[in-house]
Coordinates of C-alpha atoms in Angstrom, one line a residue:
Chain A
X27 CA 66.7 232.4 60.2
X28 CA 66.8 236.0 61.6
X29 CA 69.4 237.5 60.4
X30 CA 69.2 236.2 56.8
X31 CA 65.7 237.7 56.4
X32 CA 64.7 241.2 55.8
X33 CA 61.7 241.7 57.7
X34 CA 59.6 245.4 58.1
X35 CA 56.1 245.9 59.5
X36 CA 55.0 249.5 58.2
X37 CA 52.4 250.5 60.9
X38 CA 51.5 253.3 63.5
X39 CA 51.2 253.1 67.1
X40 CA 47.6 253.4 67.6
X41 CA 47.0 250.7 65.4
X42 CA 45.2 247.6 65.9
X43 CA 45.7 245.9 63.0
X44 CA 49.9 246.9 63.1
X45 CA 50.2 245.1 66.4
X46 CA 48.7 241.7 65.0
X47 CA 51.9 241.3 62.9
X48 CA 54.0 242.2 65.7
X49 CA 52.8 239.9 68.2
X50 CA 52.8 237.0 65.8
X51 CA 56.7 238.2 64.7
X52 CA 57.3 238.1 68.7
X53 CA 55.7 235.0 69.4
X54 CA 58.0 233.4 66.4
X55 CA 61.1 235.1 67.7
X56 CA 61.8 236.6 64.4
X57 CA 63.6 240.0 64.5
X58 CA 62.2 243.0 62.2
X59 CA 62.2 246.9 61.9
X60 CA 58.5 248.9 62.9
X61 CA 58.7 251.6 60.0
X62 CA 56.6 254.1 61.7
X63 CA 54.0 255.2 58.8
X64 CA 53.4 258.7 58.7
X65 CA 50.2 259.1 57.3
X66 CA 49.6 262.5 56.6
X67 CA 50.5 262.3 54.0
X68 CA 50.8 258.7 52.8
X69 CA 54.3 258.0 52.6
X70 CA 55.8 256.5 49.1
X71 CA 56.4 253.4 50.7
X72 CA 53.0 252.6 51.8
X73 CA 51.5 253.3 48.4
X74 CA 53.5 251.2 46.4
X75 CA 53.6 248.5 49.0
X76 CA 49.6 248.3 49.3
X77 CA 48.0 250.2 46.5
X78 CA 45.0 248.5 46.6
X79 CA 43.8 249.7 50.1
X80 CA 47.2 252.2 50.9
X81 CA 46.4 251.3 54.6
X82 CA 48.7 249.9 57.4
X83 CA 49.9 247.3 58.4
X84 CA 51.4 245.9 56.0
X85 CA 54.5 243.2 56.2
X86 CA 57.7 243.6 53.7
X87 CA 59.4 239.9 53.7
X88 CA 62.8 240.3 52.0
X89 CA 61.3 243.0 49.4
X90 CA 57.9 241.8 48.8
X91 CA 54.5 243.0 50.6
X92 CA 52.0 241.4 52.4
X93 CA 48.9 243.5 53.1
X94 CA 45.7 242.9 55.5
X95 CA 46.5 241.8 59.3
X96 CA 44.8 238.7 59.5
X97 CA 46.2 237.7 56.1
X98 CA 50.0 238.8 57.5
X99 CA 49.1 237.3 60.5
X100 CA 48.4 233.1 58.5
X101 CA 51.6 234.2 56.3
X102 CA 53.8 234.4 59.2
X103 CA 52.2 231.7 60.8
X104 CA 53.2 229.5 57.5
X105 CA 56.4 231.0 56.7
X106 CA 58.1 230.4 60.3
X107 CA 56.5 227.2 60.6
X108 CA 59.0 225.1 62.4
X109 CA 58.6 227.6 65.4
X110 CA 55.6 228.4 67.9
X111 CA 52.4 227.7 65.9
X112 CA 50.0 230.7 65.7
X113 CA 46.6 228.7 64.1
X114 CA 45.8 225.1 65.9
X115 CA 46.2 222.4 64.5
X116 CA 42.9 220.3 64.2
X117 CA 41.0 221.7 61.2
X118 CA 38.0 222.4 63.3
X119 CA 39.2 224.4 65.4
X120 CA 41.3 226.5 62.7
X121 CA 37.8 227.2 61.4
X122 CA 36.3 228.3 64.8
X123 CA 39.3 230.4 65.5
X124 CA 38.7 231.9 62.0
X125 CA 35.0 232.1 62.4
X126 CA 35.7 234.2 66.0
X127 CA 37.9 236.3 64.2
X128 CA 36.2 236.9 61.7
X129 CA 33.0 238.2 63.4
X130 CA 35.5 240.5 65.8
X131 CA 36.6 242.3 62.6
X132 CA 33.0 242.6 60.8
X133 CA 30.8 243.2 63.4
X134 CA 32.1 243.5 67.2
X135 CA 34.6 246.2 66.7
X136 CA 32.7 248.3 64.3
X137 CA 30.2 248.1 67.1
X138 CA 33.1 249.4 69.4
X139 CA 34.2 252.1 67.1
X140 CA 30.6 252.9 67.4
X141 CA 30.6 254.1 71.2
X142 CA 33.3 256.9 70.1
X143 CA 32.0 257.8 66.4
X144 CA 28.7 258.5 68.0
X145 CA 27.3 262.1 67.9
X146 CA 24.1 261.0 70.0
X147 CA 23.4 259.7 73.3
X148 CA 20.8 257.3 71.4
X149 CA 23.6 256.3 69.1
X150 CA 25.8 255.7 71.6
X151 CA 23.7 253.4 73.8
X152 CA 22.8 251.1 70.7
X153 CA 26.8 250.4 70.1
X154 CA 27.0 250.1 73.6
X155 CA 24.2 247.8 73.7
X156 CA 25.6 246.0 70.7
X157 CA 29.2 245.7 71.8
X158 CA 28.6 244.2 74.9
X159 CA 25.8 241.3 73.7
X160 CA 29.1 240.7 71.3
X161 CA 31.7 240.1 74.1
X162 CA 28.9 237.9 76.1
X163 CA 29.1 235.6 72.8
X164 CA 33.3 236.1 72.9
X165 CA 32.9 234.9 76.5
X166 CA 31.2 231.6 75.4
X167 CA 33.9 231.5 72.8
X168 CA 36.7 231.8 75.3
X169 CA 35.3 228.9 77.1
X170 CA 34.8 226.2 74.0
X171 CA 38.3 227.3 72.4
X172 CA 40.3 227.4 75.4
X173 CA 39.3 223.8 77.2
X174 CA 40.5 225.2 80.4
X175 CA 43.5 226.8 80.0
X176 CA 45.1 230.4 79.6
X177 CA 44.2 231.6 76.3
X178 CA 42.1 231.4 73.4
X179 CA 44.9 229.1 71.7
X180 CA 45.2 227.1 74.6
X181 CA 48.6 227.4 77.0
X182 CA 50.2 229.7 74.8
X183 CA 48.6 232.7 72.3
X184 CA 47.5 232.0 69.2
X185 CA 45.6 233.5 66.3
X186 CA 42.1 234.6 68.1
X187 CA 44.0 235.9 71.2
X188 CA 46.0 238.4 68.8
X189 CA 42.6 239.5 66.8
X190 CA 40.9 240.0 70.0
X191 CA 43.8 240.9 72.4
X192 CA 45.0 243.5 69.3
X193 CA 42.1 246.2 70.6
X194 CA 42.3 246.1 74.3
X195 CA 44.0 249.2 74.2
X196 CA 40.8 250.6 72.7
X197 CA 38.6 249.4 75.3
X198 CA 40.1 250.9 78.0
X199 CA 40.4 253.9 76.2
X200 CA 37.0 254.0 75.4
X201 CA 36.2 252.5 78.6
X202 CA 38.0 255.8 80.0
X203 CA 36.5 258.3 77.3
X204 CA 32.5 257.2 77.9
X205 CA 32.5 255.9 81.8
X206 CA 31.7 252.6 81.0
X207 CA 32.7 248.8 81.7
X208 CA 33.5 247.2 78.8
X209 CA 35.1 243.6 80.6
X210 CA 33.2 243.5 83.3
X211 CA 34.7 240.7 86.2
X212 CA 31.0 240.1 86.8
X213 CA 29.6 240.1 83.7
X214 CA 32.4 238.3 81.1
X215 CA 34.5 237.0 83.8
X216 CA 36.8 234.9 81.6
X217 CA 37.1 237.6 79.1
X218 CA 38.6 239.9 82.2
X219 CA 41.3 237.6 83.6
X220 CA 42.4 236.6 79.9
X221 CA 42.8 240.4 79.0
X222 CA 45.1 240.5 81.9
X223 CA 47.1 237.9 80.6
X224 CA 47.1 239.0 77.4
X225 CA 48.5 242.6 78.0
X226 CA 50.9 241.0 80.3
X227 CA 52.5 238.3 77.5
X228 CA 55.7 238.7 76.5
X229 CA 54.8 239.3 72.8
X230 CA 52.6 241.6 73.3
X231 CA 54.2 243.9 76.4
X232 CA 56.1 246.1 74.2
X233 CA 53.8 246.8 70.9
X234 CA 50.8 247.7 73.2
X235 CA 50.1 251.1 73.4
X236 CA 49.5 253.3 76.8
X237 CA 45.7 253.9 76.9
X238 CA 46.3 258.0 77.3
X239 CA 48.0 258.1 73.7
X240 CA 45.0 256.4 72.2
X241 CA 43.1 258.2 74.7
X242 CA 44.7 261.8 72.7
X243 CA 44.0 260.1 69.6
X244 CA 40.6 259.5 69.7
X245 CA 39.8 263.2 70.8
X246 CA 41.6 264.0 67.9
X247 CA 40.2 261.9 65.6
X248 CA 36.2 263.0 67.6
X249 CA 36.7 266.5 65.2
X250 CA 36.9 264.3 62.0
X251 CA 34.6 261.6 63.3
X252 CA 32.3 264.6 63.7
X253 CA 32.7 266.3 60.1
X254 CA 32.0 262.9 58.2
X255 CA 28.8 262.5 56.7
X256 CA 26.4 259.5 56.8
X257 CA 27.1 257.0 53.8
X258 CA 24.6 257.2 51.2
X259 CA 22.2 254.5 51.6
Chain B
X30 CA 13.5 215.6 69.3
X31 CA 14.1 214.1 65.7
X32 CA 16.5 217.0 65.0
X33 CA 19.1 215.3 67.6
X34 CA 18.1 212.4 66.3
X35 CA 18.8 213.0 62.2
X36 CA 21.9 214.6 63.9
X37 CA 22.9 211.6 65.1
X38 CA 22.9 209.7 62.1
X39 CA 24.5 212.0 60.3
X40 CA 27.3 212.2 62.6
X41 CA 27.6 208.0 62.4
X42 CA 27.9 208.5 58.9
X43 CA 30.8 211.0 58.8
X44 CA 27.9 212.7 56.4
X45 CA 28.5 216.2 54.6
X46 CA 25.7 218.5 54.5
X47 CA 25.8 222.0 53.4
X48 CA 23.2 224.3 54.1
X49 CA 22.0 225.9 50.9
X50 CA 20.2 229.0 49.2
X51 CA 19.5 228.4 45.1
X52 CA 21.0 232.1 44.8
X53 CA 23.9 232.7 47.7
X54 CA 26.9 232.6 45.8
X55 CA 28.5 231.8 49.4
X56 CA 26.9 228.5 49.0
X57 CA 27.8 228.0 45.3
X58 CA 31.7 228.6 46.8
X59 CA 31.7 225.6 49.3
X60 CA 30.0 223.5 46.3
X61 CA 32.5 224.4 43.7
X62 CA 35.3 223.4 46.1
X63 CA 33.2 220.3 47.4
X64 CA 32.8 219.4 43.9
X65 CA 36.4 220.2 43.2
X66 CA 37.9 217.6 46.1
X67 CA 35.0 214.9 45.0
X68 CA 33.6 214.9 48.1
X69 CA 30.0 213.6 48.3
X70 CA 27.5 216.0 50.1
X71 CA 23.9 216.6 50.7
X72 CA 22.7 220.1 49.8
X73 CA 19.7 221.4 51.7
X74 CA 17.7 224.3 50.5
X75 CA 17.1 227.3 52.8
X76 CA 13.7 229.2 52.2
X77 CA 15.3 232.5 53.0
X78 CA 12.6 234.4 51.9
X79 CA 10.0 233.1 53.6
X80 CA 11.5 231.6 57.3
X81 CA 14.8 229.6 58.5
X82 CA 15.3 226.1 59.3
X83 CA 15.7 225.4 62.9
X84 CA 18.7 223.2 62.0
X85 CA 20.1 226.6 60.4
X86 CA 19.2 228.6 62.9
X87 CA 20.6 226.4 65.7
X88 CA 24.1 225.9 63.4
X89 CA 25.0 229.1 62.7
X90 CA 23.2 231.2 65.8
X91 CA 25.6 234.5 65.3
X92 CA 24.9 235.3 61.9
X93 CA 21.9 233.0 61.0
X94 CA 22.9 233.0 57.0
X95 CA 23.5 230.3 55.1
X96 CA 26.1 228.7 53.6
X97 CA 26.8 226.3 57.0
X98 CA 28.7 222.8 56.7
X99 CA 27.8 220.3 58.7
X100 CA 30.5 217.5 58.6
X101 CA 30.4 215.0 61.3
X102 CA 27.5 217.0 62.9
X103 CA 29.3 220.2 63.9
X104 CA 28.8 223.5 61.9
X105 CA 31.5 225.3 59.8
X106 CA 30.3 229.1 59.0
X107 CA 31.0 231.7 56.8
X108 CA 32.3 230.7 53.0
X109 CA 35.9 231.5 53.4
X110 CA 36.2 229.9 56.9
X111 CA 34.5 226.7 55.0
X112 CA 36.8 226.8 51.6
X113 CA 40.0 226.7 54.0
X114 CA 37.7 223.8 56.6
X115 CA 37.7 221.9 53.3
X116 CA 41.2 222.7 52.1
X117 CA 42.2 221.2 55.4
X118 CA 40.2 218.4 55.8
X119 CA 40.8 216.8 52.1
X120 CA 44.0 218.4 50.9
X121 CA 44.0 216.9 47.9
X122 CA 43.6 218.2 45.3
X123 CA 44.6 221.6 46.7
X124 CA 42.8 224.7 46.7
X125 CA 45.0 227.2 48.3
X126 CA 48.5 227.9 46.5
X127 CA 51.3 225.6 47.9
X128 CA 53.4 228.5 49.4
X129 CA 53.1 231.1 51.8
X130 CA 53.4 234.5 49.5
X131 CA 51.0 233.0 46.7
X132 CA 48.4 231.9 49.5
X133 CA 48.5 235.4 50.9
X134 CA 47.8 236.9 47.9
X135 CA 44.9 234.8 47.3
X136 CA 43.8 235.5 50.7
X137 CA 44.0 239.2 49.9
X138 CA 42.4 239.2 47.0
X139 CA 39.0 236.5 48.6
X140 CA 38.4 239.3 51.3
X141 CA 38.7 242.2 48.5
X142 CA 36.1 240.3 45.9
X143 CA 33.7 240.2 49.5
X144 CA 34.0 243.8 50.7
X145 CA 34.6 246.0 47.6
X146 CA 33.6 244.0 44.8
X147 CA 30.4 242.6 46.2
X148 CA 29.7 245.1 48.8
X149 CA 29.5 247.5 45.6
X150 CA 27.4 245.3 43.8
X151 CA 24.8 245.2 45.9
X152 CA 24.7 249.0 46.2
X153 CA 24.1 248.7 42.5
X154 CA 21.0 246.9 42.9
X155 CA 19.6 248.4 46.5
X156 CA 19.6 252.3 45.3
X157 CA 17.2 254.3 44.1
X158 CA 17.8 254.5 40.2
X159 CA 17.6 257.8 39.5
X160 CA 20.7 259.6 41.4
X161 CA 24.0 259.8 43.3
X162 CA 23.9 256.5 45.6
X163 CA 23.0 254.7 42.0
X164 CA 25.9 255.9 40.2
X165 CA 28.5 256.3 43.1
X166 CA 28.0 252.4 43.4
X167 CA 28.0 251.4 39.2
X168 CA 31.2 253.5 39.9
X169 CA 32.9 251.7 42.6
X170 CA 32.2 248.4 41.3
X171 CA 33.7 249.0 37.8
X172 CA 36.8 249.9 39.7
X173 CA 36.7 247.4 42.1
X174 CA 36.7 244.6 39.2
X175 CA 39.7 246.5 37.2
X176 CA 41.9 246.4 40.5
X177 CA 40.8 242.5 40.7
X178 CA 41.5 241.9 37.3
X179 CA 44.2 243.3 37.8
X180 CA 45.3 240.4 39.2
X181 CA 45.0 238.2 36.5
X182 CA 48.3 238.5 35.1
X183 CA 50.0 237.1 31.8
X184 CA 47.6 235.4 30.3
X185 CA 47.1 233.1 33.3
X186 CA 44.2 231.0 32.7
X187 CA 43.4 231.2 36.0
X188 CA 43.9 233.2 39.2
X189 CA 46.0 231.2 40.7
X190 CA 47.6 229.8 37.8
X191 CA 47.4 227.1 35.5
X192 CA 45.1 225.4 38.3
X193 CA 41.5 226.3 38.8
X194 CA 41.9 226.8 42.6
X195 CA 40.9 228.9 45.4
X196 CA 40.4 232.2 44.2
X197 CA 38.7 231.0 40.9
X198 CA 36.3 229.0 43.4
X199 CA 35.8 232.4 45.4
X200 CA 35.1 234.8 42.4
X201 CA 33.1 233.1 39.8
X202 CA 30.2 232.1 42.0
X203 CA 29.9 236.2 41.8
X204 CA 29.8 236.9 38.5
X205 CA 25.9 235.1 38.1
X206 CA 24.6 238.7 40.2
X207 CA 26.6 240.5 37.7
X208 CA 23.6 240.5 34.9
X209 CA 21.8 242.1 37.3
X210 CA 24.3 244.2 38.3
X211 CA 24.3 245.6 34.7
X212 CA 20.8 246.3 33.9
X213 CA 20.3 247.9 37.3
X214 CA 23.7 249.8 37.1
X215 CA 23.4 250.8 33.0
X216 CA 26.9 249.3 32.3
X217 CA 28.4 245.8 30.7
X218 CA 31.4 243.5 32.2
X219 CA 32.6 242.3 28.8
X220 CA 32.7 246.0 27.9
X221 CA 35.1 247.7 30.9
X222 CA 36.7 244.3 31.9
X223 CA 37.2 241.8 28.7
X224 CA 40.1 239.9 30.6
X225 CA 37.9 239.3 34.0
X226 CA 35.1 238.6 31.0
X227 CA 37.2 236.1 29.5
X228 CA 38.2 234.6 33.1
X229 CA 34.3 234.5 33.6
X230 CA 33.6 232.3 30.8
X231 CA 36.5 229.9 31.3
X232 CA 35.4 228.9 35.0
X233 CA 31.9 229.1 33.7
X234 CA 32.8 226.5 30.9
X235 CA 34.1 223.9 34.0
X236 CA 31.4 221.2 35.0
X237 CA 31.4 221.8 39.0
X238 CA 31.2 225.8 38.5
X239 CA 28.2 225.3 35.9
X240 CA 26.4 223.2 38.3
X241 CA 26.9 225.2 40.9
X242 CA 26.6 228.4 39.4
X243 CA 22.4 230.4 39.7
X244 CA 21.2 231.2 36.4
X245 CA 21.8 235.2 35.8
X246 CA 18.3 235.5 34.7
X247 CA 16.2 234.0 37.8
X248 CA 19.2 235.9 40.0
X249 CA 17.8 239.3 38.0
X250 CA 14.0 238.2 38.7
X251 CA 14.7 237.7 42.3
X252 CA 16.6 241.2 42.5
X253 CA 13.5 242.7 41.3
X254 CA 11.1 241.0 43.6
X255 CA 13.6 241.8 46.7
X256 CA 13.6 245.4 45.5
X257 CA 9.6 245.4 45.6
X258 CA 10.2 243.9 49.6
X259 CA 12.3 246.7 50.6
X260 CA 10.2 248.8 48.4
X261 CA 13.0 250.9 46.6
X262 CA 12.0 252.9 43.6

């Protein structure tokens, strides 16, 4: 019940990871206040809500914190149960939406990061290389977990189409930034029209941010990006 | 041919297999909670050091490690997408916390024990032992088990509780690398975290963690031959 519940998101506009708590809040119809993080430094609210990682988002539910946006993301999904369900149903596919999401997190959007945080052309090319051989494998992934319809989660959004869907701001903006075609219609044809749909859904309309503000991020964060030595092996 | 053909059968049967390595303690996870539910499954041993099965290679294509479930012939990946496959398919007797906040918490805690805890650990044993990268890791892991024990609170006898769940089935499959996490690092468990020691023993004392458990000592042995493969010394 909306109104009874206190519900914040503590995030930043840029942020992938913020909107995935959003969008699932949106798709449950549940009302809640984006506390705007400021960062710089850390606010007191962030560290005592998530001193493990003191990172955004995280979810405050009537007082008590919820940290890590694909862990907030199955919390809201099992609190607001009654209304639109976020994970399917069938255990199977729960683990291939899982699975999907999983490998987004670990390994396909590092390898996005990658195109921007690199400080060669040789660099570069690799994540390039790397990012797009990963949304070839997302495309098959679209097909099997969508049967036909609009989304990943079939005719409504669900739990892969927020952890995918979360960084297509990104890949414009780095689309933008570096010249190149990240959903290519010819290439990852599914992929294309679903990101259209995506950006488009009522949920996710509003949290989505315009691609010149991440755009202006990212040439600010290029100076740090820069600076940052290699971890030690 | 007679890969399609075993798969076949297996899939009349409704047959479990998990795809196994004596020493992943990924796998050991999915046969504590296996064990835990009373499910009956066939355990087949990967030779990751020398090559892959094709029955792994063709179940898990993306990431090509082990563990992988097979129930009713289709593949489940990754150990955390398994323990909540299993927690779904035979909910009793549960795994994962009955409600939403104590789940997410768990949750939390399963991705931290993977990505600090274990992600340290193994920068323990793959540096050089004389210098920084040696002692920046022994560093990091020491702290990431304090924050994790941490979460053992009030004399619980478990982590989630009076029950042996979830998290217990996550974390204790980790602690048989921990031996050689000592010698290598120059430190002891028991020493810097004598409540996560304690935990240790408990779960250790438990018939389905023993059997599923590596023995410390031929984990240590196989450390040291894997640091003559990548030649680090």
């Amino acid at each position: 019940m909306a109104g009874a519940e206190d519900v914040r998101v503590l995030g930043v506009l840029a942020s992938p990871f913020a909107m995935r708590p959003r969008i699932a809040l949106n798709l449950k119809k549940v009302e809640y206040e984006f506390v705007v993080e400021t960062m710089n430094p850390k606010s007191e609210l962030l560290l005592k809500s998530n001193p493990v990682y003191k990172k955004i988002p995280v979810l405050i539910h009537n007082g008590n914190p919820v940290c890590e946006s694909l862990v907030i993301v199955q919390y809201i999904d099992e609190v607001w149960s009654s209304s639109q369900p976020i994970l399917p149903a069938d255990p199977y596919d729960r683990a291939v939406a899982r699975f999907w999401a999983a490998y987004i997190d670990d390994k396909w959007f590092p390898s996005l990061m990658g195109i921007a945080k690199a400080q060669t052309d040789a660099d570069r090319a690799s994540s390039t290389e790397q990012m797009l051989a990963g949304l070839q494998l997302l495309e098959e992934a679209f097909a099997t977990c969508s049967k036909g319809k609009p989304f990943f989660g079939g005719d409504a959004l669900g739990y892969l189409d927020i952890a995918l869907g979360c960084y297509l701001g990104w890949v414009r903006a780095i689309g933008q930034m570096y010249a190149i075609q990240v959903l290519d219609g010819a290439k990852t044809p599914q992929l294309a029209a679903w990101a259209e749909r995506f950006c488009a859904d009522e949920a996710v309309k509003e949290v989505m941010p315009e691609t010149e503000t991440l755009v202006e991020f990212a040439k600010m964060m290029a100076a740090r990006w820069k600076a940052a030595p290699a971890p030690a092996k | 041919m007679q890969l399609r053909a075993e798969r076949g059968r297996e899939m009349e049967k409704d047959e479990v297999i998990l795809l196994d390595f004596w020493a992943s303690p990924f796998a050991a996870r999915v046969k504590i909670a296996l064990a835990e539910k009373g499910v009956e499954y066939k355990a087949r041993e990967e030779d990751l050091l020398e090559s892959k099965s094709p029955l792994l290679l063709q179940s898990n294509p993306v990431h090509k490690k082990v563990p992988v479930l097979l129930h009713k012939g289709k593949p489940v990946c990754e150990s955390l997408v398994i323990l909540d496959y299993i927690d779904d398919v035979w909910p009793s007797p549960p795994l994962l916390p009955q409600y939403p906040r104590a789940r997410a918490t768990a949750r939390f805690w399963a991705h931290f024990a993977d990505t600090k805890l274990f992600e340290a650990g193994t920068r323990v044993w793959k540096s050089k032992p004389v210098g920084e990268a040696r002692r920046q890791a022994a560093g990091d892991f020491i702290e990431a088990l304090k924050l994790l024990e941490g979460a053992l609170v009030d004399d619980k006898e478990y982590f989630g509780g009076e029950r042996f769940g979830y998290l217990d089935a996550v974390v204790a499959p980790l602690t048989s690398w921990f031996h050689a996490y000592e010698l290598c690092g120059g430190f002891k468990v028991a020493d810097e975290c004598p409540v996560f020691d304690a935990w240790a023993k408990r779960c250790a004392a438990r018939e389905n963690v023993a059997a599923a458990l590596p023995d410390p000592d031929q984990v240590y042995e196989l450390v040291w031959m894997m640091r003559r493969m990548y030649d680090i010394e």
